[in-house]
Coordinates of C-alpha atoms in Angstrom, one line a residue:
M1 CA -90.3 11.0 0.4
T2 CA -89.9 7.2 0.5
R3 CA -87.6 5.5 3.0
K4 CA -85.4 4.3 0.1
G5 CA -85.2 7.9 -1.3
N6 CA -84.4 9.3 2.1
S7 CA -81.6 6.7 2.6
H8 CA -80.1 7.6 -0.8
L9 CA -80.0 11.3 0.1
R10 CA -78.5 10.6 3.5
R11 CA -75.7 8.5 1.9
R12 CA -75.0 11.3 -0.7
V13 CA -74.5 13.8 2.2
A14 CA -72.5 11.2 4.2
R15 CA -70.2 10.6 1.2
E16 CA -69.6 14.3 0.6
A17 CA -68.9 14.9 4.2
A18 CA -66.5 11.9 4.3
L19 CA -64.7 13.4 1.3
L20 CA -64.3 16.7 3.1
L21 CA -62.8 14.9 6.1
Y22 CA -60.5 12.6 4.0
T23 CA -59.1 15.6 2.0
L24 CA -58.7 17.6 5.2
Q25 CA -61.0 20.3 4.1
E26 CA -62.8 19.8 7.4
K27 CA -61.6 18.4 10.7
E28 CA -64.9 17.8 12.6
F29 CA -67.8 15.6 11.6
K30 CA -70.4 18.2 12.5
Q31 CA -68.9 20.9 10.2
A32 CA -68.3 18.4 7.4
K33 CA -71.9 17.2 7.4
E34 CA -73.3 20.8 7.5
K35 CA -71.0 21.9 4.6
A36 CA -71.8 18.7 2.6
A37 CA -75.6 19.3 3.0
R38 CA -75.2 22.9 1.9
T39 CA -73.1 21.9 -1.1
L40 CA -75.7 19.4 -2.3
G41 CA -78.6 21.7 -1.5
L42 CA -80.1 19.2 0.9
K43 CA -81.5 19.6 4.5
I44 CA -80.8 16.0 5.5
L45 CA -77.9 15.3 7.9
P46 CA -76.6 11.7 8.3
S47 CA -75.3 10.3 11.5
N48 CA -71.6 10.4 12.4
F49 CA -71.7 6.6 12.0
E50 CA -72.9 6.9 8.4
V51 CA -70.2 9.4 7.6
A52 CA -67.6 7.1 9.3
E53 CA -68.8 4.2 7.0
E54 CA -68.3 6.3 3.9
L55 CA -64.9 7.5 5.1
D56 CA -63.9 3.9 5.5
R57 CA -65.0 3.1 2.0
I58 CA -63.1 6.1 0.6
A59 CA -59.9 4.9 2.4
D60 CA -60.4 1.4 0.9
E61 CA -60.8 2.8 -2.6
C62 CA -57.9 5.2 -2.4
E63 CA -55.4 3.2 -0.4
G64 CA -55.9 -0.5 -1.1
E65 CA -53.6 -3.0 0.6
E66 CA -51.3 -0.2 1.8
R67 CA -53.9 0.7 4.3
W68 CA -53.6 -2.6 6.1
S69 CA -49.9 -2.6 6.2
R70 CA -50.2 0.9 7.7
L71 CA -52.6 -0.4 10.4
I72 CA -50.2 -3.2 11.4
R73 CA -47.2 -0.8 11.5
M74 CA -49.1 1.7 13.6
R75 CA -50.3 -0.9 16.0
R76 CA -46.8 -2.1 16.5
E77 CA -45.6 1.4 17.1
A78 CA -48.4 2.0 19.5
L79 CA -47.3 -1.1 21.5
K80 CA -43.8 0.2 21.8
I81 CA -45.1 3.6 23.1
M82 CA -47.4 1.9 25.5
E83 CA -44.6 -0.3 26.9
L84 CA -42.5 2.8 27.3
L85 CA -45.4 4.5 29.2
S86 CA -46.4 1.4 31.2
A87 CA -46.4 3.3 34.5
F88 CA -49.2 5.5 33.3
H89 CA -51.8 2.8 32.5
P90 CA -51.8 3.4 28.7
K91 CA -54.8 2.6 26.5
L92 CA -54.9 2.7 22.7
I93 CA -57.9 4.5 21.3
G94 CA -58.9 6.1 18.1
S95 CA -58.6 4.7 14.6
V96 CA -55.6 2.5 15.3
W97 CA -57.7 0.8 18.0
R98 CA -60.8 0.6 15.8
G99 CA -58.8 -0.7 12.8
T100 CA -60.1 2.1 10.6
V101 CA -56.9 4.0 9.9
N102 CA -56.3 6.0 6.7
R103 CA -53.4 8.1 5.4
N104 CA -54.3 10.9 7.7
S105 CA -54.4 8.9 10.9
D106 CA -52.2 9.3 13.9
I107 CA -51.8 7.0 17.0
D108 CA -54.0 8.1 19.9
I109 CA -53.1 6.8 23.4
D110 CA -54.7 7.8 26.7
V111 CA -52.4 7.8 29.7
F112 CA -53.3 8.6 33.3
S113 CA -51.2 10.6 35.7
Q114 CA -51.7 13.4 38.2
D115 CA -48.5 15.1 36.8
W116 CA -48.3 15.3 33.0
R117 CA -44.6 16.4 33.3
L118 CA -43.7 12.9 34.4
V119 CA -45.0 11.6 31.1
V120 CA -43.0 14.2 29.2
E121 CA -39.9 13.2 31.1
V122 CA -40.2 9.6 30.1
I123 CA -40.8 10.5 26.5
N124 CA -37.8 12.8 26.4
K125 CA -35.6 10.1 27.9
S126 CA -36.6 7.7 25.3
G127 CA -35.3 9.9 22.5
L128 CA -38.6 10.4 20.8
K129 CA -39.2 13.9 19.5
I130 CA -42.0 15.9 21.1
L131 CA -43.5 18.3 18.5
S132 CA -45.8 20.2 20.8
I133 CA -47.7 20.1 24.0
E134 CA -51.3 21.5 24.2
T135 CA -54.0 21.9 26.7
A136 CA -57.6 21.0 25.8
P137 CA -60.9 20.7 27.7
L138 CA -62.0 17.2 28.7
E139 CA -65.7 17.7 28.3
K140 CA -67.8 19.2 25.5
D141 CA -69.0 21.9 27.8
G142 CA -65.4 23.1 28.2
S143 CA -64.9 21.6 31.7
G144 CA -61.9 19.6 32.9
R145 CA -58.5 19.5 31.3
T146 CA -56.3 17.1 29.3
I147 CA -52.7 17.6 28.2
H148 CA -52.0 16.5 24.6
I149 CA -48.4 15.6 23.8
F150 CA -47.7 15.3 20.1
V151 CA -44.8 13.0 19.2
D152 CA -43.0 12.4 15.9
L153 CA -42.0 8.8 15.3
P154 CA -39.1 7.4 13.3
S155 CA -41.4 5.9 10.7
G156 CA -42.9 9.4 9.9
D157 CA -46.1 8.5 11.7
K158 CA -47.4 10.8 14.5
A159 CA -48.7 9.9 18.0
E160 CA -50.9 11.9 20.3
I161 CA -50.5 11.1 23.9
I162 CA -53.5 12.4 26.0
V163 CA -52.7 12.8 29.7
R164 CA -55.7 12.4 31.9
K165 CA -56.2 12.3 35.7
I166 CA -55.9 9.0 37.5
E167 CA -59.6 9.2 38.6
D168 CA -60.6 9.0 34.9
L169 CA -59.0 5.5 34.5
N170 CA -62.2 3.6 34.8
K171 CA -64.5 6.2 33.5
V172 CA -67.1 5.0 31.0
E173 CA -67.4 7.2 28.0
L174 CA -69.5 6.8 24.8
C175 CA -68.0 7.4 21.4
D176 CA -69.6 10.4 19.6
I177 CA -69.0 8.7 16.2
Y178 CA -70.1 5.0 16.7
G179 CA -72.2 5.4 19.9
D180 CA -70.6 2.5 21.7
V181 CA -68.4 2.5 24.8
K182 CA -64.9 3.7 24.1
K183 CA -63.1 0.6 25.5
G184 CA -59.8 0.9 23.7
L185 CA -57.0 -1.6 24.2
T186 CA -54.6 -2.1 27.1
T187 CA -51.0 -3.1 26.4
N188 CA -51.7 -6.8 26.9
Q189 CA -54.8 -6.7 24.8
L190 CA -52.9 -5.0 22.0
K191 CA -50.2 -7.7 22.2
A192 CA -52.9 -10.4 21.9
V193 CA -54.4 -8.6 18.8
L194 CA -51.0 -8.4 17.1
E195 CA -50.3 -12.1 17.8
K196 CA -53.7 -13.5 16.8
D197 CA -55.3 -11.1 14.3
P198 CA -53.3 -7.8 13.6
L199 CA -56.1 -6.5 11.3
Q200 CA -58.9 -7.1 13.8
R201 CA -61.6 -4.4 13.9
F202 CA -63.5 -3.0 16.8
V203 CA -66.4 -1.3 15.1
P204 CA -70.1 -2.0 16.1
K205 CA -72.8 -2.8 13.5
R206 CA -74.9 0.2 12.7
R207 CA -78.6 -0.1 13.3
M208 CA -80.5 0.5 10.1
R209 CA -83.0 3.3 10.2

């Protein structure tokens, strides 16, 4: 198969996988890619990056300008939450950081504390509604632990506050979708983005195969 033909097939699978994610038929990239390949009768699996690009295109096609007003709103909401949780070194991550939000996105914020109950106490005092609190492994091998606090916001948006240990504050981690370092935004960095370019994106360029 020619390189051009292979690229075309990869994009077909990536597009199908992205549709599965966008319509919430699948939640994880791996399962979405495998199901997409089976549906199309192909044995080619695109990278997570390629699927993310197609997901971005689908969101543009389906949501138009509303998508960008959503991004600004969610970044402003994130800033309020981060200011509320300033004692816990908050960092904005996920699609609201990246600038790739779609209608299914929530606000993801890492905070750092040796006692997750202190974070819950601050949220409760603020009047925000906690929907649930869950425990999840930190690493892919199941080791470590993070506490996930799911919060309902007045706008109807949702936020997920991930409580991690203090020693993880300066830990360098690679993104399993884009392959770059997950830097995120601190409170001051987010303020600067909202002031200078509220639609700024933080997505690396993909290396062409």
